[in-house]
Amino acid sequence: MLKRTTLCLSLALLAGCNDDDNTSVNTSAAPQYQAPQLLIVGHRGASGTRPEHTLAAYQKAIDDGADFIEPDLVPTKDGYLVARHESEIKETSNISTLTQFADREQTKVIDGVSYSGWFTEDFNLNELKQLKARERIPDLRPNNTQYNDVYDIPTLEEIIELADAHYRKTGKIIGLYIETKHPSYFASLDLSMEDTLLKTLAKYEYTRDIAPVYLQSFEVSNLQYLDAQLERLKSLKHAKIVQLYSDKNTQPADYVLNNIPNTYGDLATPEGLKFVASYADGVGPSKTYILPNTQPATPTSFVQDAHQYGLKVHPYTLRSENSFLPDYLDCSNDPAEYCEAGALKEFELFFKAGVDGVFTDDPALGRKAADLFLAQQAK
């Protein structure tokens, strides 16, 4: 059912950029992309080891063996798409220290949730480029704070150029797994992202003809729109659509706005998955759709049900700190401790459950876990 199959700018700061190495790979012949058996998605980059949604985090994910890097996109006031987990950027940048923007602090309600701080949609790109990124969860990832105020907020164009530069240097194709954040909210501000996103992807040979591009959202109607546009335009050779799933008893924001009563739980039933397969190629559920956080870790039927309708399954998010692991896999009571043994076991449990790939903040460990699992399967 799979329907479709500049730089070293500040790359001197990024892992993998060597000004003394000018070697490159001949990329004149368009390669045939081969999907891996188990997809490792660098969630917001390698966000376990670098501040999330920075070029450094994306490059680190690539260097650590990720097959895809995952930018979350939000718009600026002048319509550019930039990578932040939310448009509110108080916790992920140094904006609170910049007196010239102090008067723009405010409170907004986005999809029913109240946020206080500064918002990308209130800044033009030139203003946002004055900011520097910071670690979002310093208590759990104190090592990442050494990179605070080093990297700026990247645009979608810069992320594409990063992946393209790596491809032209190494021949390795890295996919982009792109989430449009809060699409209905931004549409209400006349900052719809979908057409800009498609136009930007089509502008670059790398995302148009070479690399796989997965487009994901927690809403439904914008994915249906993107699917229809991909079918109509046929400008992206390797683009696919992925439906994200939040808590089972909650609803997509566009369903709330349009008085559609269905929940994510409804979309996770066999009937719901059949509907999702009418516009999507895959699903991205939170972990507990597949495995409970308590023992025994017996998989649900979600993967089997999704596969019945040709949907790939990429759950989120596997992380390596005790705080994010099921209690029975923790290495200690320290929530910030890096627990390799427990994390490797969690990867194995999801691979055994039949998933097609995973989102992870630790692509290096994800790559190791996938290689170990596939080697065992081959025996």
GROMACS .gro file of C-alpha atoms in nm:
model
  379
    1MET     CA    1   0.000   0.000   0.000
    2LEU     CA    2   0.307   0.218  -0.011
    3LYS     CA    3   0.183   0.450  -0.282
    4ARG     CA    4   0.504   0.641  -0.368
    5THR     CA    5   0.785   0.481  -0.342
    6THR     CA    6   2.637   2.693   0.105
    7LEU     CA    7   2.716   2.455   0.361
    8CYS     CA    8   3.014   2.423   0.600
    9LEU     CA    9   2.839   2.752   0.697
   10SER     CA   10   2.869   2.688   1.065
   11LEU     CA   11   2.945   2.326   0.987
   12ALA     CA   12   3.292   2.375   1.123
   13LEU     CA   13   3.108   2.356   1.455
   14LEU     CA   14   2.932   2.036   1.359
   15ALA     CA   15   3.054   1.681   1.389
   16GLY     CA   16   3.141   1.538   1.052
   17CYS     CA   17   3.252   1.861   0.881
   18ASN     CA   18   3.622   1.871   0.796
   19ASP     CA   19   3.750   2.170   0.603
   20ASP     CA   20   4.064   1.978   0.509
   21ASP     CA   21   3.872   1.695   0.342
   22ASN     CA   22   3.744   1.802   0.003
   23THR     CA   23   3.672   1.451  -0.123
   24SER     CA   24   3.326   1.385  -0.262
   25VAL     CA   25   3.130   1.103  -0.417
   26ASN     CA   26   3.015   1.104  -0.778
   27THR     CA   27   2.641   1.161  -0.750
   28SER     CA   28   2.571   1.238  -1.116
   29ALA     CA   29   2.369   0.919  -1.158
   30ALA     CA   30   2.050   0.926  -0.950
   31PRO     CA   31   2.078   0.643  -0.695
   32GLN     CA   32   1.810   0.389  -0.622
   33TYR     CA   33   1.711   0.432  -0.259
   34GLN     CA   34   1.690   0.109  -0.063
   35ALA     CA   35   1.486   0.126   0.257
   36PRO     CA   36   1.655  -0.041   0.556
   37GLN     CA   37   1.496  -0.336   0.732
   38LEU     CA   38   1.462  -0.135   1.052
   39LEU     CA   39   1.436   0.241   1.024
   40ILE     CA   40   1.627   0.449   1.280
   41VAL     CA   41   1.486   0.803   1.299
   42GLY     CA   42   1.696   1.065   1.475
   43HIS     CA   43   1.420   1.228   1.681
   44ARG     CA   44   1.481   1.604   1.658
   45GLY     CA   45   1.832   1.497   1.557
   46ALA     CA   46   2.053   1.324   1.812
   47SER     CA   47   1.874   1.515   2.085
   48GLY     CA   48   2.019   1.298   2.361
   49THR     CA   49   2.363   1.441   2.292
   50ARG     CA   50   2.303   1.785   2.134
   51PRO     CA   51   2.033   2.052   2.185
   52GLU     CA   52   1.736   1.941   1.978
   53HIS     CA   53   1.650   2.084   1.636
   54THR     CA   54   1.994   2.227   1.564
   55LEU     CA   55   2.214   2.152   1.266
   56ALA     CA   56   2.458   2.002   1.514
   57ALA     CA   57   2.192   1.759   1.642
   58TYR     CA   58   2.096   1.657   1.289
   59GLN     CA   59   2.458   1.608   1.182
   60LYS     CA   60   2.531   1.407   1.497
   61ALA     CA   61   2.231   1.183   1.421
   62ILE     CA   62   2.360   1.127   1.068
   63ASP     CA   63   2.710   1.048   1.196
   64ASP     CA   64   2.563   0.809   1.455
   65GLY     CA   65   2.385   0.600   1.194
   66ALA     CA   66   2.033   0.744   1.165
   67ASP     CA   67   1.847   0.664   0.844
   68PHE     CA   68   1.625   0.973   0.884
   69ILE     CA   69   1.645   1.300   1.071
   70GLU     CA   70   1.325   1.450   1.209
   71PRO     CA   71   1.259   1.825   1.196
   72ASP     CA   72   0.944   1.963   1.358
   73LEU     CA   73   0.840   2.270   1.161
   74VAL     CA   74   0.676   2.593   1.275
   75PRO     CA   75   0.642   2.919   1.078
   76THR     CA   76   0.789   3.262   1.127
   77LYS     CA   77   0.583   3.579   1.090
   78ASP     CA   78   0.715   3.619   0.736
   79GLY     CA   79   0.632   3.263   0.636
   80TYR     CA   80   0.963   3.078   0.666
   81LEU     CA   81   0.962   2.727   0.812
   82VAL     CA   82   1.200   2.673   1.104
   83ALA     CA   83   1.274   2.375   1.324
   84ARG     CA   84   1.138   2.391   1.680
   85HIS     CA   85   0.933   2.139   1.875
   86GLU     CA   86   0.685   2.414   1.957
   87SER     CA   87   0.652   2.769   1.832
   88GLU     CA   88   0.695   2.877   2.197
   89ILE     CA   89   1.075   2.901   2.234
   90LYS     CA   90   1.145   3.014   2.590
   91GLU     CA   91   1.285   2.676   2.696
   92THR     CA   92   1.476   2.601   2.375
   93SER     CA   93   1.654   2.931   2.313
   94ASN     CA   94   1.820   3.224   2.485
   95ILE     CA   95   1.538   3.462   2.397
   96SER     CA   96   1.458   3.541   2.762
   97THR     CA   97   1.803   3.703   2.789
   98LEU     CA   98   1.757   3.938   2.492
   99THR     CA   99   1.618   4.268   2.613
  100GLN     CA  100   1.524   4.385   2.263
  101PHE     CA  101   1.250   4.119   2.254
  102ALA     CA  102   1.128   4.146   2.615
  103ASP     CA  103   0.803   4.318   2.514
  104ARG     CA  104   0.696   4.023   2.297
  105GLU     CA  105   0.651   3.781   2.585
  106GLN     CA  106   0.288   3.674   2.610
  107THR     CA  107   0.048   3.387   2.679
  108LYS     CA  108  -0.136   3.198   2.406
  109VAL     CA  109  -0.372   2.903   2.390
  110ILE     CA  110  -0.274   2.660   2.114
  111ASP     CA  111  -0.492   2.354   2.057
  112GLY     CA  112  -0.641   2.395   2.402
  113VAL     CA  113  -0.308   2.423   2.586
  114SER     CA  114  -0.185   2.747   2.744
  115TYR     CA  115   0.174   2.850   2.668
  116SER     CA  116   0.362   3.150   2.810
  117GLY     CA  117   0.674   3.287   2.650
  118TRP     CA  118   0.787   3.392   2.304
  119PHE     CA  119   0.651   3.248   1.979
  120THR     CA  120   0.813   3.206   1.638
  121GLU     CA  121   0.504   3.339   1.461
  122ASP     CA  122   0.568   3.679   1.622
  123PHE     CA  123   0.919   3.711   1.475
  124ASN     CA  124   1.053   3.739   1.125
  125LEU     CA  125   1.339   3.514   1.021
  126ASN     CA  126   1.607   3.781   1.057
  127GLU     CA  127   1.500   3.834   1.417
  128LEU     CA  128   1.495   3.461   1.495
  129LYS     CA  129   1.846   3.430   1.355
  130GLN     CA  130   1.962   3.653   1.641
  131LEU     CA  131   1.872   3.374   1.885
  132LYS     CA  132   2.076   3.074   1.996
  133ALA     CA  133   1.945   2.731   2.089
  134ARG     CA  134   1.952   2.582   2.439
  135GLU     CA  135   1.898   2.237   2.587
  136ARG     CA  136   1.528   2.186   2.660
  137ILE     CA  137   1.564   1.944   2.957
  138PRO     CA  138   1.894   2.038   3.129
  139ASP     CA  139   1.811   1.849   3.449
  140LEU     CA  140   1.804   1.521   3.257
  141ARG     CA  141   2.070   1.609   3.000
  142PRO     CA  142   2.323   1.832   3.177
  143ASN     CA  143   2.601   1.742   2.932
  144ASN     CA  144   2.406   1.911   2.654
  145THR     CA  145   2.420   2.248   2.829
  146GLN     CA  146   2.783   2.288   2.716
  147TYR     CA  147   2.634   2.358   2.373
  148ASN     CA  148   2.392   2.625   2.494
  149ASP     CA  149   2.408   2.951   2.296
  150VAL     CA  150   2.630   2.797   2.026
  151TYR     CA  151   2.389   2.701   1.747
  152ASP     CA  152   2.114   2.901   1.584
  153ILE     CA  153   1.760   2.801   1.487
  154PRO     CA  154   1.774   2.631   1.145
  155THR     CA  155   1.540   2.673   0.854
  156LEU     CA  156   1.402   2.385   0.650
  157GLU     CA  157   1.629   2.492   0.365
  158GLU     CA  158   1.938   2.466   0.586
  159ILE     CA  159   1.837   2.118   0.701
  160ILE     CA  160   1.790   1.998   0.343
  161GLU     CA  161   2.126   2.147   0.249
  162LEU     CA  162   2.291   1.970   0.543
  163ALA     CA  163   2.159   1.629   0.435
  164ASP     CA  164   2.240   1.700   0.071
  165ALA     CA  165   2.598   1.803   0.155
  166HIS     CA  166   2.646   1.479   0.349
  167TYR     CA  167   2.512   1.279   0.055
  168ARG     CA  168   2.740   1.453  -0.193
  169LYS     CA  169   3.037   1.389   0.033
  170THR     CA  170   2.964   1.028   0.130
  171GLY     CA  171   2.699   0.892  -0.108
  172LYS     CA  172   2.474   0.804   0.185
  173ILE     CA  173   2.110   0.907   0.148
  174ILE     CA  174   1.954   1.043   0.466
  175GLY     CA  175   1.576   1.080   0.471
  176LEU     CA  176   1.378   1.369   0.615
  177TYR     CA  177   1.092   1.280   0.850
  178ILE     CA  178   0.910   1.613   0.878
  179GLU     CA  179   0.632   1.706   1.120
  180THR     CA  180   0.403   2.003   1.064
  181LYS     CA  181   0.317   2.132   1.410
  182HIS     CA  182  -0.032   2.260   1.497
  183PRO     CA  183  -0.142   2.304   1.134
  184SER     CA  184  -0.498   2.419   1.211
  185TYR     CA  185  -0.373   2.680   1.457
  186PHE     CA  186  -0.126   2.824   1.210
  187ALA     CA  187  -0.384   2.817   0.931
  188SER     CA  188  -0.603   3.035   1.154
  189LEU     CA  189  -0.319   3.291   1.156
  190ASP     CA  190  -0.289   3.277   0.777
  191LEU     CA  191   0.043   3.093   0.819
  192SER     CA  192  -0.047   2.758   0.666
  193MET     CA  193   0.266   2.551   0.616
  194GLU     CA  194   0.168   2.279   0.370
  195ASP     CA  195   0.213   2.456   0.035
  196THR     CA  196   0.536   2.622   0.149
  197LEU     CA  197   0.664   2.286   0.265
  198LEU     CA  198   0.589   2.113  -0.065
  199LYS     CA  199   0.730   2.400  -0.267
  200THR     CA  200   1.053   2.400  -0.065
  201LEU     CA  201   1.097   2.023  -0.094
  202ALA     CA  202   1.036   2.038  -0.470
  203LYS     CA  203   1.296   2.314  -0.509
  204TYR     CA  204   1.585   2.086  -0.412
  205GLU     CA  205   1.697   1.793  -0.626
  206TYR     CA  206   1.786   1.607  -0.308
  207THR     CA  207   1.434   1.605  -0.164
  208ARG     CA  208   1.263   1.603  -0.504
  209ASP     CA  209   1.442   1.311  -0.670
  210ILE     CA  210   1.685   1.141  -0.435
  211ALA     CA  211   1.592   1.117  -0.066
  212PRO     CA  212   1.285   0.967   0.100
  213VAL     CA  213   1.067   1.231   0.265
  214TYR     CA  214   0.802   1.136   0.522
  215LEU     CA  215   0.542   1.398   0.613
  216GLN     CA  216   0.372   1.351   0.950
  217SER     CA  217   0.117   1.527   1.168
  218PHE     CA  218  -0.105   1.469   1.470
  219GLU     CA  219  -0.392   1.613   1.268
  220VAL     CA  220  -0.577   1.437   0.987
  221SER     CA  221  -0.706   1.694   0.739
  222ASN     CA  222  -0.366   1.846   0.660
  223LEU     CA  223  -0.228   1.498   0.589
  224GLN     CA  224  -0.519   1.432   0.357
  225TYR     CA  225  -0.442   1.761   0.183
  226LEU     CA  226  -0.072   1.676   0.153
  227ASP     CA  227  -0.155   1.330   0.018
  228ALA     CA  228  -0.387   1.479  -0.245
  229GLN     CA  229  -0.124   1.738  -0.345
  230LEU     CA  230   0.146   1.474  -0.376
  231GLU     CA  231  -0.078   1.269  -0.602
  232ARG     CA  232  -0.168   1.575  -0.810
  233LEU     CA  233   0.174   1.735  -0.840
  234LYS     CA  234   0.388   1.418  -0.854
  235SER     CA  235   0.689   1.637  -0.782
  236LEU     CA  236   0.841   1.437  -0.494
  237LYS     CA  237   0.946   1.089  -0.602
  238HIS     CA  238   0.988   0.933  -0.258
  239ALA     CA  239   0.733   1.114  -0.041
  240LYS     CA  240   0.510   0.930   0.205
  241ILE     CA  241   0.246   1.029   0.460
  242VAL     CA  242   0.249   0.920   0.827
  243GLN     CA  243  -0.033   0.967   1.078
  244LEU     CA  244   0.085   1.042   1.430
  245TYR     CA  245  -0.109   0.923   1.735
  246SER     CA  246  -0.134   1.098   2.071
  247ASP     CA  247  -0.308   0.961   2.384
  248LYS     CA  248  -0.593   0.726   2.301
  249ASN     CA  249  -0.861   0.930   2.477
  250THR     CA  250  -0.768   1.258   2.309
  251GLN     CA  251  -0.865   1.392   1.966
  252PRO     CA  252  -0.680   1.543   1.672
  253ALA     CA  253  -0.705   1.921   1.694
  254ASP     CA  254  -0.882   1.946   1.357
  255TYR     CA  255  -1.141   1.694   1.478
  256VAL     CA  256  -1.210   1.914   1.780
  257LEU     CA  257  -1.250   2.220   1.557
  258ASN     CA  258  -1.486   2.037   1.321
  259ASN     CA  259  -1.689   1.859   1.591
  260ILE     CA  260  -1.577   1.514   1.478
  261PRO     CA  261  -1.609   1.288   1.784
  262ASN     CA  262  -1.341   1.031   1.699
  263THR     CA  263  -1.037   0.992   1.921
  264TYR     CA  264  -0.688   0.864   1.847
  265GLY     CA  265  -0.804   0.542   2.010
  266ASP     CA  266  -1.076   0.516   1.746
  267LEU     CA  267  -0.815   0.566   1.474
  268ALA     CA  268  -0.614   0.280   1.626
  269THR     CA  269  -0.886   0.018   1.582
  270PRO     CA  270  -0.880  -0.203   1.271
  271GLU     CA  271  -1.159   0.010   1.123
  272GLY     CA  272  -0.972   0.329   1.210
  273LEU     CA  273  -0.647   0.199   1.063
  274LYS     CA  274  -0.829   0.107   0.743
  275PHE     CA  275  -0.944   0.470   0.720
  276VAL     CA  276  -0.593   0.601   0.790
  277ALA     CA  277  -0.459   0.379   0.511
  278SER     CA  278  -0.679   0.569   0.265
  279TYR     CA  279  -0.441   0.867   0.285
  280ALA     CA  280  -0.131   0.754   0.475
  281ASP     CA  281   0.154   0.510   0.421
  282GLY     CA  282   0.247   0.467   0.785
  283VAL     CA  283   0.157   0.539   1.146
  284GLY     CA  284   0.357   0.688   1.431
  285PRO     CA  285   0.202   0.580   1.763
  286SER     CA  286   0.332   0.658   2.108
  287LYS     CA  287   0.504   0.358   2.264
  288THR     CA  288   0.217   0.231   2.476
  289TYR     CA  289  -0.001   0.162   2.173
  290ILE     CA  290   0.236  -0.130   2.118
  291LEU     CA  291   0.386  -0.223   2.455
  292PRO     CA  292   0.268  -0.140   2.809
  293ASN     CA  293   0.508   0.029   3.049
  294THR     CA  294   0.463  -0.253   3.299
  295GLN     CA  295   0.551  -0.620   3.286
  296PRO     CA  296   0.474  -0.852   3.125
  297ALA     CA  297   0.570  -0.661   2.812
  298THR     CA  298   0.316  -0.834   2.591
  299PRO     CA  299   0.257  -0.654   2.260
  300THR     CA  300  -0.090  -0.539   2.163
  301SER     CA  301  -0.235  -0.617   1.820
  302PHE     CA  302  -0.160  -0.265   1.692
  303VAL     CA  303   0.138  -0.359   1.472
  304GLN     CA  304  -0.041  -0.659   1.325
  305ASP     CA  305  -0.356  -0.454   1.263
  306ALA     CA  306  -0.162  -0.174   1.094
  307HIS     CA  307   0.033  -0.416   0.878
  308GLN     CA  308  -0.294  -0.571   0.765
  309TYR     CA  309  -0.367  -0.245   0.583
  310GLY     CA  310  -0.016  -0.197   0.447
  311LEU     CA  311   0.083   0.069   0.700
  312LYS     CA  312   0.440   0.091   0.826
  313VAL     CA  313   0.473   0.135   1.204
  314HIS     CA  314   0.729   0.376   1.357
  315PRO     CA  315   0.661   0.433   1.730
  316TYR     CA  316   0.800   0.724   1.932
  317THR     CA  317   1.019   0.787   2.132
  318LEU     CA  318   1.290   0.552   2.257
  319ARG     CA  319   1.531   0.731   2.489
  320SER     CA  320   1.825   0.612   2.697
  321GLU     CA  321   1.782   0.793   3.031
  322ASN     CA  322   1.616   0.611   3.321
  323SER     CA  323   1.348   0.881   3.333
  324PHE     CA  324   1.210   0.770   2.995
  325LEU     CA  325   1.243   0.393   3.033
  326PRO     CA  326   0.978   0.163   3.179
  327ASP     CA  327   1.055   0.120   3.549
  328TYR     CA  328   1.142  -0.247   3.506
  329LEU     CA  329   1.424  -0.154   3.265
  330ASP     CA  330   1.582   0.123   3.477
  331CYS     CA  331   1.948   0.091   3.572
  332SER     CA  332   1.906   0.290   3.896
  333ASN     CA  333   1.685   0.544   4.072
  334ASP     CA  334   1.871   0.835   3.910
  335PRO     CA  335   1.633   0.970   3.643
  336ALA     CA  336   1.916   1.132   3.444
  337GLU     CA  337   2.145   0.827   3.433
  338TYR     CA  338   2.225   0.693   3.088
  339CYS     CA  339   2.102   0.333   3.095
  340GLU     CA  340   2.241   0.150   2.795
  341ALA     CA  341   2.139  -0.198   2.907
  342GLY     CA  342   1.778  -0.098   2.970
  343ALA     CA  343   1.755   0.102   2.648
  344LEU     CA  344   1.897  -0.181   2.439
  345LYS     CA  345   1.639  -0.414   2.589
  346GLU     CA  346   1.358  -0.171   2.507
  347PHE     CA  347   1.472  -0.147   2.145
  348GLU     CA  348   1.477  -0.527   2.128
  349LEU     CA  349   1.124  -0.553   2.268
  350PHE     CA  350   0.990  -0.318   2.000
  351PHE     CA  351   1.179  -0.492   1.722
  352LYS     CA  352   1.039  -0.826   1.841
  353ALA     CA  353   0.691  -0.670   1.837
  354GLY     CA  354   0.732  -0.627   1.462
  355VAL     CA  355   0.774  -0.252   1.420
  356ASP     CA  356   0.931  -0.125   1.098
  357GLY     CA  357   1.140   0.139   1.270
  358VAL     CA  358   1.161   0.364   1.574
  359PHE     CA  359   1.205   0.726   1.670
  360THR     CA  360   1.495   0.768   1.911
  361ASP     CA  361   1.689   1.049   2.078
  362ASP     CA  362   1.993   0.818   2.069
  363PRO     CA  363   2.051   0.709   1.707
  364ALA     CA  364   2.389   0.555   1.787
  365LEU     CA  365   2.233   0.314   2.035
  366GLY     CA  366   1.936   0.261   1.804
  367ARG     CA  367   2.171   0.163   1.522
  368LYS     CA  368   2.357  -0.073   1.755
  369ALA     CA  369   2.033  -0.231   1.874
  370ALA     CA  370   1.902  -0.276   1.520
  371ASP     CA  371   2.226  -0.432   1.400
  372LEU     CA  372   2.232  -0.672   1.696
  373PHE     CA  373   1.868  -0.771   1.641
  374LEU     CA  374   1.909  -0.826   1.267
  375ALA     CA  375   2.226  -1.029   1.323
  376GLN     CA  376   2.038  -1.254   1.567
  377GLN     CA  377   1.751  -1.291   1.322
  378ALA     CA  378   1.993  -1.394   1.049
  379LYS     CA  379   2.137  -1.684   1.250
   0.00000   0.00000   0.00000
